[in-house]
Tab-separated table of C-alpha atoms in Angstrom:
chain	number	residue	atom	x	y	z
Q	1	MET	CA	113.284	89.394	113.850
Q	2	ILE	CA	113.795	92.418	111.621
Q	3	THR	CA	117.302	93.880	111.813
Q	4	PHE	CA	118.383	97.008	109.994
Q	5	SER	CA	121.251	99.402	109.504
Q	6	PHE	CA	120.652	101.908	106.750
Q	7	THR	CA	120.613	105.501	105.618
Q	8	VAL	CA	118.178	106.972	103.127
Q	9	ALA	CA	118.609	110.456	101.717
Q	10	ARG	CA	115.377	112.253	100.876
Q	11	PRO	CA	114.878	115.834	99.676
Q	12	SER	CA	113.488	116.928	103.043
Q	13	VAL	CA	115.388	114.710	105.489
Q	14	THR	CA	118.088	112.019	105.722
Q	15	VAL	CA	116.904	109.057	107.772
Q	16	LYS	CA	119.439	107.015	109.745
Q	17	ALA	CA	118.433	103.810	111.532
Q	18	ASP	CA	120.396	101.024	113.201
Q	19	GLY	CA	118.797	98.353	115.374
Q	20	ALA	CA	116.423	95.409	115.591
Q	21	LEU	CA	112.677	95.079	115.849
Q	22	PRO	CA	111.614	92.407	118.364
Q	23	SER	CA	108.129	91.002	118.847
Q	24	GLY	CA	105.442	93.196	120.315
Q	25	ILE	CA	104.471	96.758	119.543
Q	26	THR	CA	107.103	99.414	118.983
Q	27	VAL	CA	105.672	102.925	118.967
Q	28	LEU	CA	107.502	105.473	116.811
Q	29	THR	CA	106.829	109.142	117.494
Q	30	GLY	CA	108.260	112.373	116.157
Q	31	GLN	CA	107.296	115.626	114.547
Q	32	SER	CA	105.719	115.769	111.107
Q	33	GLY	CA	108.409	115.467	108.429
Q	34	SER	CA	110.972	113.956	110.797
Q	35	GLY	CA	111.290	110.734	108.772
Q	36	LYS	CA	108.940	108.302	110.535
Q	37	SER	CA	107.016	107.334	107.408
Q	38	THR	CA	110.216	107.056	105.369
Q	39	PHE	CA	111.611	104.603	107.929
Q	40	ILE	CA	108.665	102.216	107.729
Q	41	LYS	CA	108.497	102.556	103.936
Q	42	CYS	CA	112.093	101.297	103.803
Q	43	ILE	CA	111.126	98.250	105.861
Q	44	ALA	CA	108.056	97.707	103.669
Q	45	GLY	CA	110.078	97.866	100.455
Q	46	LEU	CA	108.496	101.050	99.142
Q	47	VAL	CA	111.630	103.196	99.482
Q	48	LYS	CA	115.185	102.044	98.741
Q	49	PRO	CA	117.803	102.933	101.348
Q	50	THR	CA	120.781	104.843	99.999
Q	51	THR	CA	123.193	102.644	101.951
Q	52	GLY	CA	122.960	99.705	104.345
Q	53	SER	CA	120.904	96.555	104.783
Q	54	ILE	CA	117.654	95.093	106.148
Q	55	GLN	CA	117.145	91.472	107.191
Q	56	CYS	CA	114.146	89.396	108.268
Q	57	ASP	CA	115.366	86.439	110.299
Q	58	GLU	CA	117.764	84.611	107.948
Q	59	THR	CA	116.551	86.355	104.795
Q	60	THR	CA	118.220	89.506	103.513
Q	61	TRP	CA	115.731	91.966	102.071
Q	62	VAL	CA	118.189	94.743	101.291
Q	63	ASP	CA	121.955	94.884	100.889
Q	64	ARG	CA	122.995	97.968	98.996
Q	65	ASP	CA	126.651	96.890	98.816
Q	66	LYS	CA	125.614	93.681	97.040
Q	67	LYS	CA	122.863	95.439	95.067
Q	68	LEU	CA	120.334	93.057	96.632
Q	69	TRP	CA	116.725	94.216	96.756
Q	70	VAL	CA	113.653	92.120	97.596
Q	71	PRO	CA	110.536	93.911	96.290
Q	72	ALA	CA	107.651	94.797	98.573
Q	73	GLN	CA	105.305	92.084	97.285
Q	74	GLU	CA	107.797	89.379	98.286
Q	75	ARG	CA	108.362	90.560	101.871
Q	76	GLN	CA	105.026	89.511	103.438
Q	77	VAL	CA	104.758	92.830	105.216
Q	78	GLY	CA	101.480	94.223	106.500
Q	79	TYR	CA	101.624	97.938	105.701
Q	80	MET	CA	98.941	100.511	106.351
Q	81	PRO	CA	99.792	103.959	104.998
Q	82	GLN	CA	98.464	107.131	106.504
Q	83	GLY	CA	94.994	107.970	105.215
Q	84	ASN	CA	92.126	105.835	103.985
Q	85	ILE	CA	93.476	103.522	101.302
Q	86	VAL	CA	90.767	101.197	99.954
Q	87	PHE	CA	89.613	99.967	96.571
Q	88	PRO	CA	86.263	101.791	96.452
Q	89	HIS	CA	84.694	99.600	93.759
Q	90	LEU	CA	85.410	96.342	95.625
Q	91	SER	CA	83.460	94.909	98.540
Q	92	VAL	CA	84.821	95.085	102.058
Q	93	GLU	CA	85.540	91.350	101.912
Q	94	ARG	CA	87.424	91.673	98.610
Q	95	ASN	CA	89.430	94.588	99.987
Q	96	ILE	CA	90.541	92.620	103.018
Q	97	THR	CA	91.392	89.481	101.033
Q	98	TYR	CA	93.064	91.343	98.166
Q	99	SER	CA	96.509	89.844	98.817
Q	100	LYS	CA	95.043	86.298	98.667
Q	101	ARG	CA	97.603	85.155	101.234
Q	102	GLY	CA	95.223	84.542	104.130
Q	103	THR	CA	92.326	82.176	104.800
Q	104	PRO	CA	88.518	82.494	104.963
Q	105	ASP	CA	88.685	81.992	108.727
Q	106	MET	CA	91.165	84.865	109.021
Q	107	CYS	CA	88.877	87.100	106.996
Q	108	ASN	CA	85.892	86.195	109.184
Q	109	THR	CA	87.872	86.913	112.346
Q	110	LEU	CA	88.966	90.316	111.090
Q	111	LEU	CA	85.475	91.284	109.931
Q	112	GLN	CA	84.132	90.482	113.392
Q	113	ARG	CA	86.998	92.055	115.331
Q	114	LEU	CA	86.881	95.287	113.355
Q	115	GLY	CA	83.095	95.600	113.397
Q	116	LEU	CA	82.728	95.118	109.658
Q	117	GLU	CA	80.717	91.887	109.419
Q	118	LYS	CA	77.516	93.634	108.330
Q	119	TYR	CA	79.439	95.383	105.539
Q	120	ARG	CA	81.008	92.206	104.127
Q	121	LYS	CA	79.415	92.605	100.661
Q	122	THR	CA	79.217	96.419	100.710
Q	123	LYS	CA	81.444	98.402	98.359
Q	124	ALA	CA	84.185	100.003	100.420
Q	125	GLY	CA	83.770	103.353	98.688
Q	126	SER	CA	80.312	103.778	100.206
Q	127	LEU	CA	81.571	103.515	103.795
Q	128	SER	CA	82.476	106.364	106.102
Q	129	GLY	CA	86.084	107.444	106.519
Q	130	GLY	CA	86.411	105.614	109.820
Q	131	GLU	CA	84.951	102.428	108.385
Q	132	GLN	CA	87.325	102.600	105.424
Q	133	GLN	CA	90.200	102.959	107.883
Q	134	ARG	CA	89.153	99.710	109.527
Q	135	VAL	CA	89.001	97.992	106.129
Q	136	ALA	CA	92.594	99.095	105.525
Q	137	LEU	CA	93.586	97.708	108.922
Q	138	GLY	CA	92.002	94.391	108.035
Q	139	ARG	CA	93.861	94.195	104.728
Q	140	ALA	CA	97.186	94.861	106.484
Q	141	LEU	CA	96.528	92.046	108.952
Q	142	TYR	CA	94.961	89.504	106.602
Q	143	SER	CA	98.104	87.764	105.381
Q	144	LYS	CA	99.352	87.306	108.965
Q	145	PRO	CA	102.506	89.257	108.111
Q	146	THR	CA	105.984	88.726	109.486
Q	147	VAL	CA	106.035	92.420	110.403
Q	148	LEU	CA	103.214	94.942	110.686
Q	149	LEU	CA	103.806	98.609	109.835
Q	150	LEU	CA	101.059	101.058	110.795
Q	151	ASP	CA	101.348	104.741	109.872
Q	152	GLU	CA	98.883	106.696	112.049
Q	153	PRO	CA	96.390	103.786	111.883
Q	154	LEU	CA	93.682	105.453	113.975
Q	155	SER	CA	93.941	109.002	112.687
Q	156	ALA	CA	90.628	109.011	110.803
Q	157	LEU	CA	88.535	107.599	113.657
Q	158	ASP	CA	86.472	109.491	116.207
Q	159	TRP	CA	87.449	109.169	119.867
Q	160	ASN	CA	85.010	106.422	120.901
Q	161	LEU	CA	85.683	104.286	117.838
Q	162	ARG	CA	89.425	104.911	118.116
Q	163	LYS	CA	89.508	103.403	121.602
Q	164	GLN	CA	87.601	100.263	120.535
Q	165	VAL	CA	89.593	99.679	117.331
Q	166	ARG	CA	92.847	100.309	119.216
Q	167	GLU	CA	91.970	97.664	121.801
Q	168	ASP	CA	90.984	95.152	119.114
Q	169	LEU	CA	94.112	95.808	117.066
Q	170	VAL	CA	96.428	95.503	120.059
Q	171	SER	CA	94.725	92.244	121.038
Q	172	ILE	CA	95.231	90.740	117.566
Q	173	ILE	CA	98.878	91.827	117.390
Q	174	ARG	CA	99.586	90.244	120.772
Q	175	GLU	CA	97.788	87.020	119.849
Q	176	TRP	CA	99.897	86.653	116.705
Q	177	ASP	CA	103.109	87.791	118.400
Q	178	VAL	CA	103.979	89.757	115.256
Q	179	PRO	CA	106.571	92.553	115.364
Q	180	CYS	CA	104.807	95.869	114.823
Q	181	VAL	CA	105.875	99.475	114.298
Q	182	TRP	CA	103.031	101.818	115.221
Q	183	VAL	CA	103.587	105.415	114.113
Q	184	THR	CA	101.569	108.041	115.978
Q	185	HIS	CA	101.586	111.696	116.990
Q	186	ASP	CA	99.311	110.955	119.961
Q	187	GLU	CA	101.382	110.575	123.140
Q	188	SER	CA	98.489	109.045	125.105
Q	189	GLU	CA	98.024	106.499	122.316
Q	190	ALA	CA	101.756	105.765	122.371
Q	191	GLU	CA	101.686	105.116	126.111
Q	192	SER	CA	98.644	102.850	125.898
Q	193	VAL	CA	99.749	100.550	123.052
Q	194	GLY	CA	103.540	100.375	123.074
Q	195	ASP	CA	105.882	97.791	124.566
Q	196	ARG	CA	108.729	100.168	123.715
Q	197	HIS	CA	108.982	103.738	122.486
Q	198	TRP	CA	111.305	104.903	119.708
Q	199	THR	CA	111.619	108.475	118.547
Q	200	CYS	CA	112.518	110.094	115.244
Q	201	GLU	CA	114.091	113.544	115.249
Q	202	ASN	CA	115.532	115.129	112.116
Q	203	GLY	CA	115.760	111.688	110.529
Q	204	LEU	CA	117.602	109.961	113.388
Q	205	ILE	CA	115.771	106.943	114.781
Q	206	THR	CA	116.544	106.591	118.492
Q	207	ILE	CA	116.123	103.024	119.721
Q	208	ALA	CA	114.957	102.598	123.319
Q	209	GLU	CA	113.526	99.754	125.373
């Protein structure tokens, strides 16, 4: 379980968070610029909190008092930033397996689940925006992370594809029983995927069941 109690001061907002992330899907909503992305970047190890700590089970990732900091690459976090983030010159398969922490079977499962099997050897840069989004989803899931952080994961997909990818993604998350924070502006999406709903307003993360 991920537990956290930290503050991070940014030029536009100060984010304050105190709680724990259990298994299942936690949806985080809030207005643009409220601090949602900053929160998950702190968990991912991409932003250092100003004060406080973050733990994963018995392992401390961050303790600002003790000047302890575990870098992102050592946290085994599946993180998908907002937007289409792929390596355009690499094949879809190489993009998904980039971390080299998963297995061939895991890659095959993700290619099938995300509708990318026929693009296995295709360079990711030649795919459509929606297809590249699915490649990024696959890369985030490939290492079977201890926590999955998704920042607007379906934002680049059209409505029909969004529904299918959402169902596949939710199914995989539930099969693995991996804690997940799913950031979205779409209230209907939040209602359909979340086991619990947190909100972020002016940097304050409100924890709710």
